[in-house]
């Protein structure tokens, strides 16, 4: 918990490298907690790439998938993973897989708010796929 808290403080201050290091330490301390995986992925996605490089999108995807493995009911991981995968989709098949991801997340919703969030993301993805 201490490392997650420190990571969140660094993240809020825009110190994303330090935030990621703390989130990674939190994962080492408790690999069953999905939150540090999500936060580490968000730190990756928010870190501006160095000149001539690309952000570690695959690393962020892997972390979000691990968050879902750690807690299949962790709705925030489905939403962020779906958004990231959809932004990286280069064909309709990849985009349609995002719909399936949201369907998986729907099975695990615990609250009406979670259901609303994932349904909204699913409907937006369907609209994008249908428009393509």
PDB file of C-alpha atoms in Angstrom:
ATOM      1  CA  UNK A   1       0.000   0.000   0.000  1.00  0.00           C
ATOM      2  CA  UNK A   2       2.825   2.437   0.794  1.00  0.00           C
ATOM      3  CA  UNK A   3       4.327   2.068  -2.676  1.00  0.00           C
ATOM      4  CA  UNK A   4       0.931   2.527  -4.342  1.00  0.00           C
ATOM      5  CA  UNK A   5       0.320   5.656  -2.303  1.00  0.00           C
ATOM      6  CA  UNK A   6       3.763   7.050  -3.159  1.00  0.00           C
ATOM      7  CA  UNK A   7       3.181   6.210  -6.805  1.00  0.00           C
ATOM      8  CA  UNK A   8      -0.121   8.065  -6.794  1.00  0.00           C
ATOM      9  CA  UNK A   9       1.578  11.097  -5.242  1.00  0.00           C
ATOM     10  CA  UNK A  10       4.312  11.068  -7.888  1.00  0.00           C
ATOM     11  CA  UNK A  11       1.703  10.583 -10.602  1.00  0.00           C
ATOM     12  CA  UNK A  12      -0.314  13.578  -9.381  1.00  0.00           C
ATOM     13  CA  UNK A  13       2.868  15.672  -9.469  1.00  0.00           C
ATOM     14  CA  UNK A  14       3.611  14.576 -13.030  1.00  0.00           C
ATOM     15  CA  UNK A  15       6.686  12.585 -11.994  1.00  0.00           C
ATOM     16  CA  UNK A  16       5.698   9.588 -14.055  1.00  0.00           C
ATOM     17  CA  UNK A  17       9.017   7.707 -14.027  1.00  0.00           C
ATOM     18  CA  UNK A  18       9.084   7.757 -10.233  1.00  0.00           C
ATOM     19  CA  UNK A  19       5.395   6.863 -10.122  1.00  0.00           C
ATOM     20  CA  UNK A  20       5.969   3.851 -12.319  1.00  0.00           C
ATOM     21  CA  UNK A  21       8.867   2.688 -10.144  1.00  0.00           C
ATOM     22  CA  UNK A  22       6.651   2.847  -7.042  1.00  0.00           C
ATOM     23  CA  UNK A  23       3.800   1.029  -8.769  1.00  0.00           C
ATOM     24  CA  UNK A  24       6.224  -1.669  -9.873  1.00  0.00           C
ATOM     25  CA  UNK A  25       7.399  -2.032  -6.264  1.00  0.00           C
ATOM     26  CA  UNK A  26       3.767  -2.299  -5.159  1.00  0.00           C
ATOM     27  CA  UNK A  27       3.263  -5.115  -7.672  1.00  0.00           C
ATOM     28  CA  UNK A  28       6.331  -6.905  -6.295  1.00  0.00           C
ATOM     29  CA  UNK A  29       4.877  -6.633  -2.780  1.00  0.00           C
ATOM     30  CA  UNK A  30       1.396  -7.853  -3.727  1.00  0.00           C
ATOM     31  CA  UNK A  31       0.871  -9.276  -7.202  1.00  0.00           C
ATOM     32  CA  UNK A  32      -2.793  -9.982  -6.389  1.00  0.00           C
ATOM     33  CA  UNK A  33      -3.695  -6.277  -6.112  1.00  0.00           C
ATOM     34  CA  UNK A  34      -4.884  -5.064  -9.545  1.00  0.00           C
ATOM     35  CA  UNK A  35      -4.604  -1.330  -8.830  1.00  0.00           C
ATOM     36  CA  UNK A  36      -0.813  -0.947  -9.190  1.00  0.00           C
ATOM     37  CA  UNK A  37      -0.976  -2.713 -12.565  1.00  0.00           C
ATOM     38  CA  UNK A  38      -3.566  -0.204 -13.758  1.00  0.00           C
ATOM     39  CA  UNK A  39      -1.670   2.742 -12.328  1.00  0.00           C
ATOM     40  CA  UNK A  40       1.602   1.606 -13.857  1.00  0.00           C
ATOM     41  CA  UNK A  41      -0.120   1.265 -17.246  1.00  0.00           C
ATOM     42  CA  UNK A  42      -1.557   4.768 -16.876  1.00  0.00           C
ATOM     43  CA  UNK A  43       1.907   6.098 -16.065  1.00  0.00           C
ATOM     44  CA  UNK A  44       3.222   4.497 -19.264  1.00  0.00           C
ATOM     45  CA  UNK A  45       0.373   5.910 -21.330  1.00  0.00           C
ATOM     46  CA  UNK A  46       0.876   9.397 -19.905  1.00  0.00           C
ATOM     47  CA  UNK A  47       4.665   9.490 -20.268  1.00  0.00           C
ATOM     48  CA  UNK A  48       5.651  11.507 -23.321  1.00  0.00           C
ATOM     49  CA  UNK A  49       7.899   9.394 -25.544  1.00  0.00           C
ATOM     50  CA  UNK A  50      11.501  10.427 -25.972  1.00  0.00           C
ATOM     51  CA  UNK A  51      12.375  11.881 -29.333  1.00  0.00           C
ATOM     52  CA  UNK A  52      12.395   9.145 -31.941  1.00  0.00           C
ATOM     53  CA  UNK A  53      10.742   6.529 -29.712  1.00  0.00           C
ATOM     54  CA  UNK A  54       7.247   5.210 -29.215  1.00  0.00           C
ATOM     55  CA  UNK A  55       5.467   4.784 -25.881  1.00  0.00           C
ATOM     56  CA  UNK A  56       5.545   1.236 -24.491  1.00  0.00           C
ATOM     57  CA  UNK A  57       1.967   0.487 -25.514  1.00  0.00           C
ATOM     58  CA  UNK A  58       2.539  -3.275 -25.402  1.00  0.00           C
ATOM     59  CA  UNK A  59       3.839  -2.917 -21.844  1.00  0.00           C
ATOM     60  CA  UNK A  60       0.731  -0.972 -20.869  1.00  0.00           C
ATOM     61  CA  UNK A  61      -1.512  -3.599 -22.471  1.00  0.00           C
ATOM     62  CA  UNK A  62       0.322  -6.371 -20.620  1.00  0.00           C
ATOM     63  CA  UNK A  63      -0.099  -4.555 -17.291  1.00  0.00           C
ATOM     64  CA  UNK A  64      -3.828  -4.033 -17.880  1.00  0.00           C
ATOM     65  CA  UNK A  65      -4.239  -7.707 -18.764  1.00  0.00           C
ATOM     66  CA  UNK A  66      -2.429  -8.632 -15.549  1.00  0.00           C
ATOM     67  CA  UNK A  67      -4.793  -6.356 -13.604  1.00  0.00           C
ATOM     68  CA  UNK A  68      -7.731  -8.315 -15.018  1.00  0.00           C
ATOM     69  CA  UNK A  69      -5.991 -11.614 -14.183  1.00  0.00           C
ATOM     70  CA  UNK A  70      -5.492 -10.415 -10.618  1.00  0.00           C
ATOM     71  CA  UNK A  71      -9.136  -9.340 -10.318  1.00  0.00           C
ATOM     72  CA  UNK A  72     -11.560 -10.245 -13.118  1.00  0.00           C
ATOM     73  CA  UNK A  73     -14.042  -7.780 -11.595  1.00  0.00           C
ATOM     74  CA  UNK A  74     -11.675  -4.791 -11.916  1.00  0.00           C
ATOM     75  CA  UNK A  75     -13.803  -2.697 -14.245  1.00  0.00           C
ATOM     76  CA  UNK A  76     -11.310   0.167 -14.681  1.00  0.00           C
ATOM     77  CA  UNK A  77      -8.845  -2.249 -16.295  1.00  0.00           C
ATOM     78  CA  UNK A  78     -11.428  -3.358 -18.875  1.00  0.00           C
ATOM     79  CA  UNK A  79     -12.266   0.248 -19.763  1.00  0.00           C
ATOM     80  CA  UNK A  80      -8.638   1.345 -20.131  1.00  0.00           C
ATOM     81  CA  UNK A  81      -7.565  -1.837 -21.921  1.00  0.00           C
ATOM     82  CA  UNK A  82     -10.469  -1.525 -24.343  1.00  0.00           C
ATOM     83  CA  UNK A  83      -9.697   2.108 -25.100  1.00  0.00           C
ATOM     84  CA  UNK A  84      -6.018   1.346 -25.634  1.00  0.00           C
ATOM     85  CA  UNK A  85      -6.634  -1.680 -27.832  1.00  0.00           C
ATOM     86  CA  UNK A  86      -9.221   0.193 -29.889  1.00  0.00           C
ATOM     87  CA  UNK A  87      -6.801   3.070 -30.440  1.00  0.00           C
ATOM     88  CA  UNK A  88      -4.218   0.555 -31.689  1.00  0.00           C
ATOM     89  CA  UNK A  89      -6.628  -1.475 -33.864  1.00  0.00           C
ATOM     90  CA  UNK A  90      -5.586  -1.547 -37.489  1.00  0.00           C
ATOM     91  CA  UNK A  91      -8.453  -3.677 -38.773  1.00  0.00           C
ATOM     92  CA  UNK A  92     -12.062  -4.549 -37.986  1.00  0.00           C
ATOM     93  CA  UNK A  93     -11.146  -7.910 -36.471  1.00  0.00           C
ATOM     94  CA  UNK A  94      -8.982  -6.202 -33.833  1.00  0.00           C
ATOM     95  CA  UNK A  95     -11.696  -3.637 -33.151  1.00  0.00           C
ATOM     96  CA  UNK A  96     -14.314  -6.366 -32.765  1.00  0.00           C
ATOM     97  CA  UNK A  97     -12.113  -8.065 -30.160  1.00  0.00           C
ATOM     98  CA  UNK A  98     -12.530  -4.944 -28.033  1.00  0.00           C
ATOM     99  CA  UNK A  99     -16.289  -5.519 -28.064  1.00  0.00           C
ATOM    100  CA  UNK A 100     -15.654  -9.058 -26.799  1.00  0.00           C
ATOM    101  CA  UNK A 101     -13.406  -7.653 -24.077  1.00  0.00           C
ATOM    102  CA  UNK A 102     -16.208  -5.356 -22.933  1.00  0.00           C
ATOM    103  CA  UNK A 103     -18.633  -8.317 -23.038  1.00  0.00           C
ATOM    104  CA  UNK A 104     -16.274 -10.167 -20.706  1.00  0.00           C
ATOM    105  CA  UNK A 105     -16.179  -7.152 -18.390  1.00  0.00           C
ATOM    106  CA  UNK A 106     -19.976  -6.961 -18.357  1.00  0.00           C
ATOM    107  CA  UNK A 107     -20.107 -10.421 -16.804  1.00  0.00           C
ATOM    108  CA  UNK A 108     -18.211  -9.149 -13.770  1.00  0.00           C
ATOM    109  CA  UNK A 109     -19.833  -5.785 -13.082  1.00  0.00           C
ATOM    110  CA  UNK A 110     -20.540  -5.291  -9.387  1.00  0.00           C
ATOM    111  CA  UNK A 111     -22.470  -2.031  -9.473  1.00  0.00           C
ATOM    112  CA  UNK A 112     -24.888  -0.202 -11.722  1.00  0.00           C
ATOM    113  CA  UNK A 113     -22.227   2.449 -12.311  1.00  0.00           C
ATOM    114  CA  UNK A 114     -19.726  -0.155 -13.537  1.00  0.00           C
ATOM    115  CA  UNK A 115     -22.389  -1.645 -15.791  1.00  0.00           C
ATOM    116  CA  UNK A 116     -23.152   1.814 -17.190  1.00  0.00           C
ATOM    117  CA  UNK A 117     -19.466   2.571 -17.843  1.00  0.00           C
ATOM    118  CA  UNK A 118     -18.730  -0.650 -19.688  1.00  0.00           C
ATOM    119  CA  UNK A 119     -22.016  -0.540 -21.620  1.00  0.00           C
ATOM    120  CA  UNK A 120     -21.189   2.992 -22.729  1.00  0.00           C
ATOM    121  CA  UNK A 121     -17.719   1.980 -23.888  1.00  0.00           C
ATOM    122  CA  UNK A 122     -19.135  -1.079 -25.637  1.00  0.00           C
ATOM    123  CA  UNK A 123     -21.763   0.977 -27.483  1.00  0.00           C
ATOM    124  CA  UNK A 124     -19.170   3.558 -28.565  1.00  0.00           C
ATOM    125  CA  UNK A 125     -16.946   0.769 -29.872  1.00  0.00           C
ATOM    126  CA  UNK A 126     -19.836  -0.829 -31.770  1.00  0.00           C
ATOM    127  CA  UNK A 127     -20.629   2.545 -33.341  1.00  0.00           C
ATOM    128  CA  UNK A 128     -17.007   2.939 -34.442  1.00  0.00           C
ATOM    129  CA  UNK A 129     -16.886  -0.587 -35.868  1.00  0.00           C
ATOM    130  CA  UNK A 130     -20.193  -0.086 -37.696  1.00  0.00           C
ATOM    131  CA  UNK A 131     -19.000   3.225 -39.150  1.00  0.00           C
ATOM    132  CA  UNK A 132     -15.786   1.663 -40.485  1.00  0.00           C
TER     133      UNK A 132
END
